[in-house]
Short mmCIF file of C-alpha atoms in Angstrom, two decimals:
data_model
loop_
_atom_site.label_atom_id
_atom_site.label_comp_id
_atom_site.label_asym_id
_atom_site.label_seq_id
_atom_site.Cartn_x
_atom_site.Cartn_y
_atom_site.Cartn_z
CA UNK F 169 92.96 109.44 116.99
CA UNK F 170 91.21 110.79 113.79
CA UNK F 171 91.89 114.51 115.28
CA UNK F 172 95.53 113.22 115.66
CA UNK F 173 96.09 112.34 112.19
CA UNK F 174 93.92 114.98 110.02
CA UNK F 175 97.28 116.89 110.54
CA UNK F 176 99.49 113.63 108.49
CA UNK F 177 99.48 112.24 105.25
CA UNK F 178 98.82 108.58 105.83
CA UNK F 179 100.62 105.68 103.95
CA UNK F 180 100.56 102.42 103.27
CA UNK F 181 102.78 99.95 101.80
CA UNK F 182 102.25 96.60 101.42
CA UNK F 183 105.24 93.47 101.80
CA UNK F 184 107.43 96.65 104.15
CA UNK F 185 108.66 94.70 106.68
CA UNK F 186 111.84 94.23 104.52
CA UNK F 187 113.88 95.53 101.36
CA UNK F 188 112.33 98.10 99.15
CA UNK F 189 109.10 98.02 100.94
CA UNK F 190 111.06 99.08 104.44
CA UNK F 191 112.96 101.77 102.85
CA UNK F 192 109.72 103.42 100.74
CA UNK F 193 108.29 103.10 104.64
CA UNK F 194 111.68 104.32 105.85
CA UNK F 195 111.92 107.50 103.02
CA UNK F 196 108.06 108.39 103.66
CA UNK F 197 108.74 108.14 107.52
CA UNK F 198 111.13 110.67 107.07
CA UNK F 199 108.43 112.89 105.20
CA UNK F 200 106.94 113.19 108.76
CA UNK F 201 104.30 110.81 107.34
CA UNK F 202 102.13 108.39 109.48
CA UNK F 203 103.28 104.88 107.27
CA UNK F 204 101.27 101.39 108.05
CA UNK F 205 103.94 98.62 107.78
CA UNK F 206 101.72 96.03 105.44
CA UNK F 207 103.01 93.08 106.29
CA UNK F 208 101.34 89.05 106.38
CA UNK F 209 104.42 87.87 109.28
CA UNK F 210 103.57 89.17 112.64
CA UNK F 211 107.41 89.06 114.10
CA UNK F 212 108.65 90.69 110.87
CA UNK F 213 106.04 93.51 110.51
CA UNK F 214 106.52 93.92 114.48
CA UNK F 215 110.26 94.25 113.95
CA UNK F 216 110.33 96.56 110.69
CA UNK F 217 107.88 98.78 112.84
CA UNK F 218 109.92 99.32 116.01
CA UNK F 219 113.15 100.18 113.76
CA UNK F 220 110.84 102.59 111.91
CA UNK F 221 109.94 104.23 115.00
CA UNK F 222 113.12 104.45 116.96
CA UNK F 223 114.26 105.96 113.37
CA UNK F 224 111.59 108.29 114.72
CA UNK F 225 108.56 107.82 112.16
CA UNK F 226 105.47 106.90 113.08
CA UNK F 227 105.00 103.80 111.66
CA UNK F 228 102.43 101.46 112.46
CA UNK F 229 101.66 97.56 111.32
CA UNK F 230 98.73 96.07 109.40
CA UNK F 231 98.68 92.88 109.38
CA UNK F 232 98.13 92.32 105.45
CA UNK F 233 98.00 88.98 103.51
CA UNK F 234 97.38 90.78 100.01
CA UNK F 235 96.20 86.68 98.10
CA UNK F 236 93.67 86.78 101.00
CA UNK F 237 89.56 88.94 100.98
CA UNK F 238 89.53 88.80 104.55
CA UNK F 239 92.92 90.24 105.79
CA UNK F 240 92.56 92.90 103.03
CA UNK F 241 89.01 94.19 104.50
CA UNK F 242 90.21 94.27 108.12
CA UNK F 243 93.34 96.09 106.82
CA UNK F 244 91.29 98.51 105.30
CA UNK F 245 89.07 98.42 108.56
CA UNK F 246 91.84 99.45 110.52
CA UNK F 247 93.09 102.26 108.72
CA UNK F 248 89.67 104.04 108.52
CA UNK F 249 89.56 103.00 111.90
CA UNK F 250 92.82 105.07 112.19
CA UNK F 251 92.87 107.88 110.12
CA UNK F 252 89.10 107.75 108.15
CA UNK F 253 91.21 108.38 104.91
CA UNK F 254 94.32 106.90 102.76
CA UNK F 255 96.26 109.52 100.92
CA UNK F 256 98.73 107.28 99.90
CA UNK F 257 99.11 103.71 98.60
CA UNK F 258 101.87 101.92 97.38
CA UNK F 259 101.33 98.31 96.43
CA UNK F 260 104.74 96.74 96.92
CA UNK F 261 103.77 93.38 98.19
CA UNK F 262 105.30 90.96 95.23
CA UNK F 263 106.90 87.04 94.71
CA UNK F 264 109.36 85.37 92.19
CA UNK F 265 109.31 82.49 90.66
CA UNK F 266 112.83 80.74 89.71
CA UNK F 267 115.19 82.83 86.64
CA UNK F 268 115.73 81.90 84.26
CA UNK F 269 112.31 80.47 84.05
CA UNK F 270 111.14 78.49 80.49
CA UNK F 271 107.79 78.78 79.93
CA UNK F 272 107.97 75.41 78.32
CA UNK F 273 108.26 73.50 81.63
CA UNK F 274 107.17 75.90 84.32
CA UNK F 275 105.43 74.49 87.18
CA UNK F 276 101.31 75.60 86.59
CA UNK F 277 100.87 76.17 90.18
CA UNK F 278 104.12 79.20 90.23
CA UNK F 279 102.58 80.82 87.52
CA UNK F 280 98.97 80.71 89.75
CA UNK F 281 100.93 81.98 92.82
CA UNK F 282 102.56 85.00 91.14
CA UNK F 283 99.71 86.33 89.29
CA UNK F 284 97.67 85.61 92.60
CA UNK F 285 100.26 88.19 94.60
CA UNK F 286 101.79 90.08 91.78
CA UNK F 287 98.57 90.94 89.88
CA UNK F 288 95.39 90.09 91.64
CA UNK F 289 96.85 90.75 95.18
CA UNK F 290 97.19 94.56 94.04
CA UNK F 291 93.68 95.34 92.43
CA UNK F 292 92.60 93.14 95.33
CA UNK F 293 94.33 95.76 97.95
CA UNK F 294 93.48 98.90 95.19
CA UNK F 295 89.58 98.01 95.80
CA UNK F 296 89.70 98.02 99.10
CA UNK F 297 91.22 100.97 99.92
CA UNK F 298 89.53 103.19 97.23
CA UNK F 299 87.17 104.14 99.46
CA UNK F 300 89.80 105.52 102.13
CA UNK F 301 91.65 107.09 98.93
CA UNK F 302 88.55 108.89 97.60
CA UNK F 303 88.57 110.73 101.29
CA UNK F 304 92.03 111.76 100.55
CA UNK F 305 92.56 115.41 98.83
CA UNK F 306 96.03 114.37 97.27
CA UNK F 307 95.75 110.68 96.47
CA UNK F 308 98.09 108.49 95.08
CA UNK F 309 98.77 104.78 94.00
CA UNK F 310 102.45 103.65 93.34
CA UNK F 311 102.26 100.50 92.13
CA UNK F 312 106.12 97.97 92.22
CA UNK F 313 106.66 96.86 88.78
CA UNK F 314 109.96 96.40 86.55
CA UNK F 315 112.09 96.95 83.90
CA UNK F 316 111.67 93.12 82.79
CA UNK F 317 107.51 93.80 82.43
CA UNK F 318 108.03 96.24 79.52
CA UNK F 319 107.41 94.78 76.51
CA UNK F 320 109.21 97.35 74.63
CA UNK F 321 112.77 96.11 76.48
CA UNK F 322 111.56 92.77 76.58
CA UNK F 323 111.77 92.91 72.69
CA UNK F 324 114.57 95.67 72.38
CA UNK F 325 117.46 93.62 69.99
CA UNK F 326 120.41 94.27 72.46
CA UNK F 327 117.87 93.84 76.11
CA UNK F 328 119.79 91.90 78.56
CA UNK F 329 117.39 91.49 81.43
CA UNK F 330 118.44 88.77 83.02
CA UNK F 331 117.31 85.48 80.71
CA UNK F 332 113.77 84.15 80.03
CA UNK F 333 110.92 84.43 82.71
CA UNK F 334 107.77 82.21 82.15
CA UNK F 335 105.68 83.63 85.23
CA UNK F 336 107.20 86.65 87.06
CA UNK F 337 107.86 89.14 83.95
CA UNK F 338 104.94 88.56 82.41
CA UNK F 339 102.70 89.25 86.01
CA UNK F 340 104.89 92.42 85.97
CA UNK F 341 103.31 93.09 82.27
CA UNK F 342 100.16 92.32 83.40
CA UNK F 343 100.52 94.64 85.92
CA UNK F 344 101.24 97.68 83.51
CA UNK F 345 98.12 96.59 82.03
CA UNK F 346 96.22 96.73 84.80
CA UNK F 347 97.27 100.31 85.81
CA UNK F 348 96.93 102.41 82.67
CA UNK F 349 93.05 100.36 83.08
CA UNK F 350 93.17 102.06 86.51
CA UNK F 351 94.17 105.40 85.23
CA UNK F 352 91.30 105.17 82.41
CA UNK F 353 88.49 104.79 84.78
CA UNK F 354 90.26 107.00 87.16
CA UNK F 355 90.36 109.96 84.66
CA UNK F 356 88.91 113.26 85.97
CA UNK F 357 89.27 112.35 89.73
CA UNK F 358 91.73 113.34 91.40
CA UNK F 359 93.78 110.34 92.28
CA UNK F 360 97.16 109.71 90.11
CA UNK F 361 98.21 106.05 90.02
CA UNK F 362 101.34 105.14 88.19
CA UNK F 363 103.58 102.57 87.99
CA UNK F 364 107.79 102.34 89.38
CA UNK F 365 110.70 100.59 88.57
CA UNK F 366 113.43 100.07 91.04
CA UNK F 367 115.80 98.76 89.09
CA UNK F 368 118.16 95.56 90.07
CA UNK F 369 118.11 95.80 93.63
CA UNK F 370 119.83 93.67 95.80
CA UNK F 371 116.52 91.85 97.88
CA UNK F 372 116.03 88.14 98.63
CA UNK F 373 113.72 88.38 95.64
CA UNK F 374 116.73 87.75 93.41
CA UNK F 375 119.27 86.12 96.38
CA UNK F 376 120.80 89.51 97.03
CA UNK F 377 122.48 89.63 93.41
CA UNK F 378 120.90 92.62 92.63
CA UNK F 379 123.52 96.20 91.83
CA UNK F 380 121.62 98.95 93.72
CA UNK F 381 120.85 98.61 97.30
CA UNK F 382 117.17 98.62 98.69
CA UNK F 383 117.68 102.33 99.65
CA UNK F 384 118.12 103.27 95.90
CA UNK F 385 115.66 101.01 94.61
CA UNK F 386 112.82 102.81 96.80
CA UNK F 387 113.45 106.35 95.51
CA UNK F 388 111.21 106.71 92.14
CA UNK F 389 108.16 104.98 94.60
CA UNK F 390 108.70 107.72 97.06
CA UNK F 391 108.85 110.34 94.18
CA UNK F 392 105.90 108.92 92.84
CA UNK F 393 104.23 109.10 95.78
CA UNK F 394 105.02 112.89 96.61
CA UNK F 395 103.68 113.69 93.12
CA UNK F 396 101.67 117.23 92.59
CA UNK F 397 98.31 117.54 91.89
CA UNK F 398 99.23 117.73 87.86
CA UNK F 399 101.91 115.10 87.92
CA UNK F 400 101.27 112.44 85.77
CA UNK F 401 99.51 109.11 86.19
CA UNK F 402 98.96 105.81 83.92
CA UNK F 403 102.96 105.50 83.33
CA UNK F 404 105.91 103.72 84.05
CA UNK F 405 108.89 105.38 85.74
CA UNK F 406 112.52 104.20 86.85
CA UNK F 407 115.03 106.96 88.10
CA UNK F 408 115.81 108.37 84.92
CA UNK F 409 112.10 108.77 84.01
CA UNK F 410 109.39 107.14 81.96
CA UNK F 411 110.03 103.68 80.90
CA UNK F 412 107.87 102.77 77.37
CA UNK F 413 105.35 99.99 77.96
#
């Protein structure tokens, strides 16, 4: 097997059984890549994988809880079981809480859940597959955040971004946070980590009200992902190109 896939870049993306994360598996598929379906629902990840592969990728699943230490060690487990390496990792896994959301009478225990997935689940998954990464000789980390975790819209005069969030824009800033932190310690290696927007995409994240369909939304992760070797790293892109923080 590791003979088999010296030949492929290897992939994975967490929370792809469905939406964005399907279609960045779908568009990195189509790259010829070998793409592990992350996914915590066995039926689900099962499903999204057969479609992938009679789409003709080679997709493959990994069972992947990203709030839980042991499922993210055996996913890592499996992978260098695999392929010995990750060259590419993009941390899509994410929750919502309601919207519009006050922060005056949020529920505690939604703001706990979305910083447990949203923020903790990806340096929890980053960790683990450093290791893999650090084999890699073109690494990269996409990381899923949004247009509503920039401070710099959140605070623009005329931003309309879709009404007041109390947990899940503020896990989204957190996340920029986290990554340019990444991309500090990273600095001189060779992996690139940076950070995507998809813009309003229609997902059951947001009951399917979103503009742009799942397709569209996974382009800048796939571009991200396909960087070169001096592309950047330690920003935030949409589409149209770097977002301020």
């Amino acid at each position: 097997m590791l003979a088999a896939m010296s030949e492929k870049t290897i992939a994975l993306v967490t929370g792809a059984n469905k939406g964005i994360g399907y279609e960045i598996a779908a568009g990195l598929g189509a790259l010829g890549w070998s793409v592990g379906v992350g996914a915590r629902d066995e039926r689900r990840r099962a499903e999204a994988v057969a479609k992938l592969r009679a789409a003709g990728a080679d997709a493959f699943g990994v069972p992947l809880d990203v709030t839980d230490d042991g499922s993210v060690t055996a996913a890592a487990r499996l992978i260098e079981e695999r392929a010995g390496r990750l060259d590419v990792l993009v941390n899509n896994a994410g929750v919502a809480g309601g919207w519009p959301e006050a922060p005056t009478t949020i529920d505690l225990e939604t703001v706990r859940r979305l910083v447990e997935t949203n923020v903790i689940g990806v340096i929890r998954v980053t960790n683990a597959m450093l290791p893999l990464l650090r084999h890699s000789a073109h690494p990269r980390i996409v990381n899923q955040s949004s247009h509503v975790g920039s401070l710099t819209l959140q605070t623009a005069p005329d931003a309309d971004l879709g009404g007041i969030s109390g947990a899940y824009a503020p896990t989204k800033t957190h996340l920029n946070a986290v990554t340019i932190q990444y991309a500090k310690e990273l600095s001189g290696t060779n992996i690139l980590i940076n950070n995507a927007c998809p813009g309003y995409v229609a997902t059951d994240l947001n009951g399917f009200s979103g503009t742009q369909t799942p397709e569209q939304g996974a382009a800048i992760a796939i571009r991200l992902a396909t960087l070169p070797d001096d592309g950047p790293t330690g920003q935030l892109f949409d589409d149209k190109g770097v977002v301020p923080w």
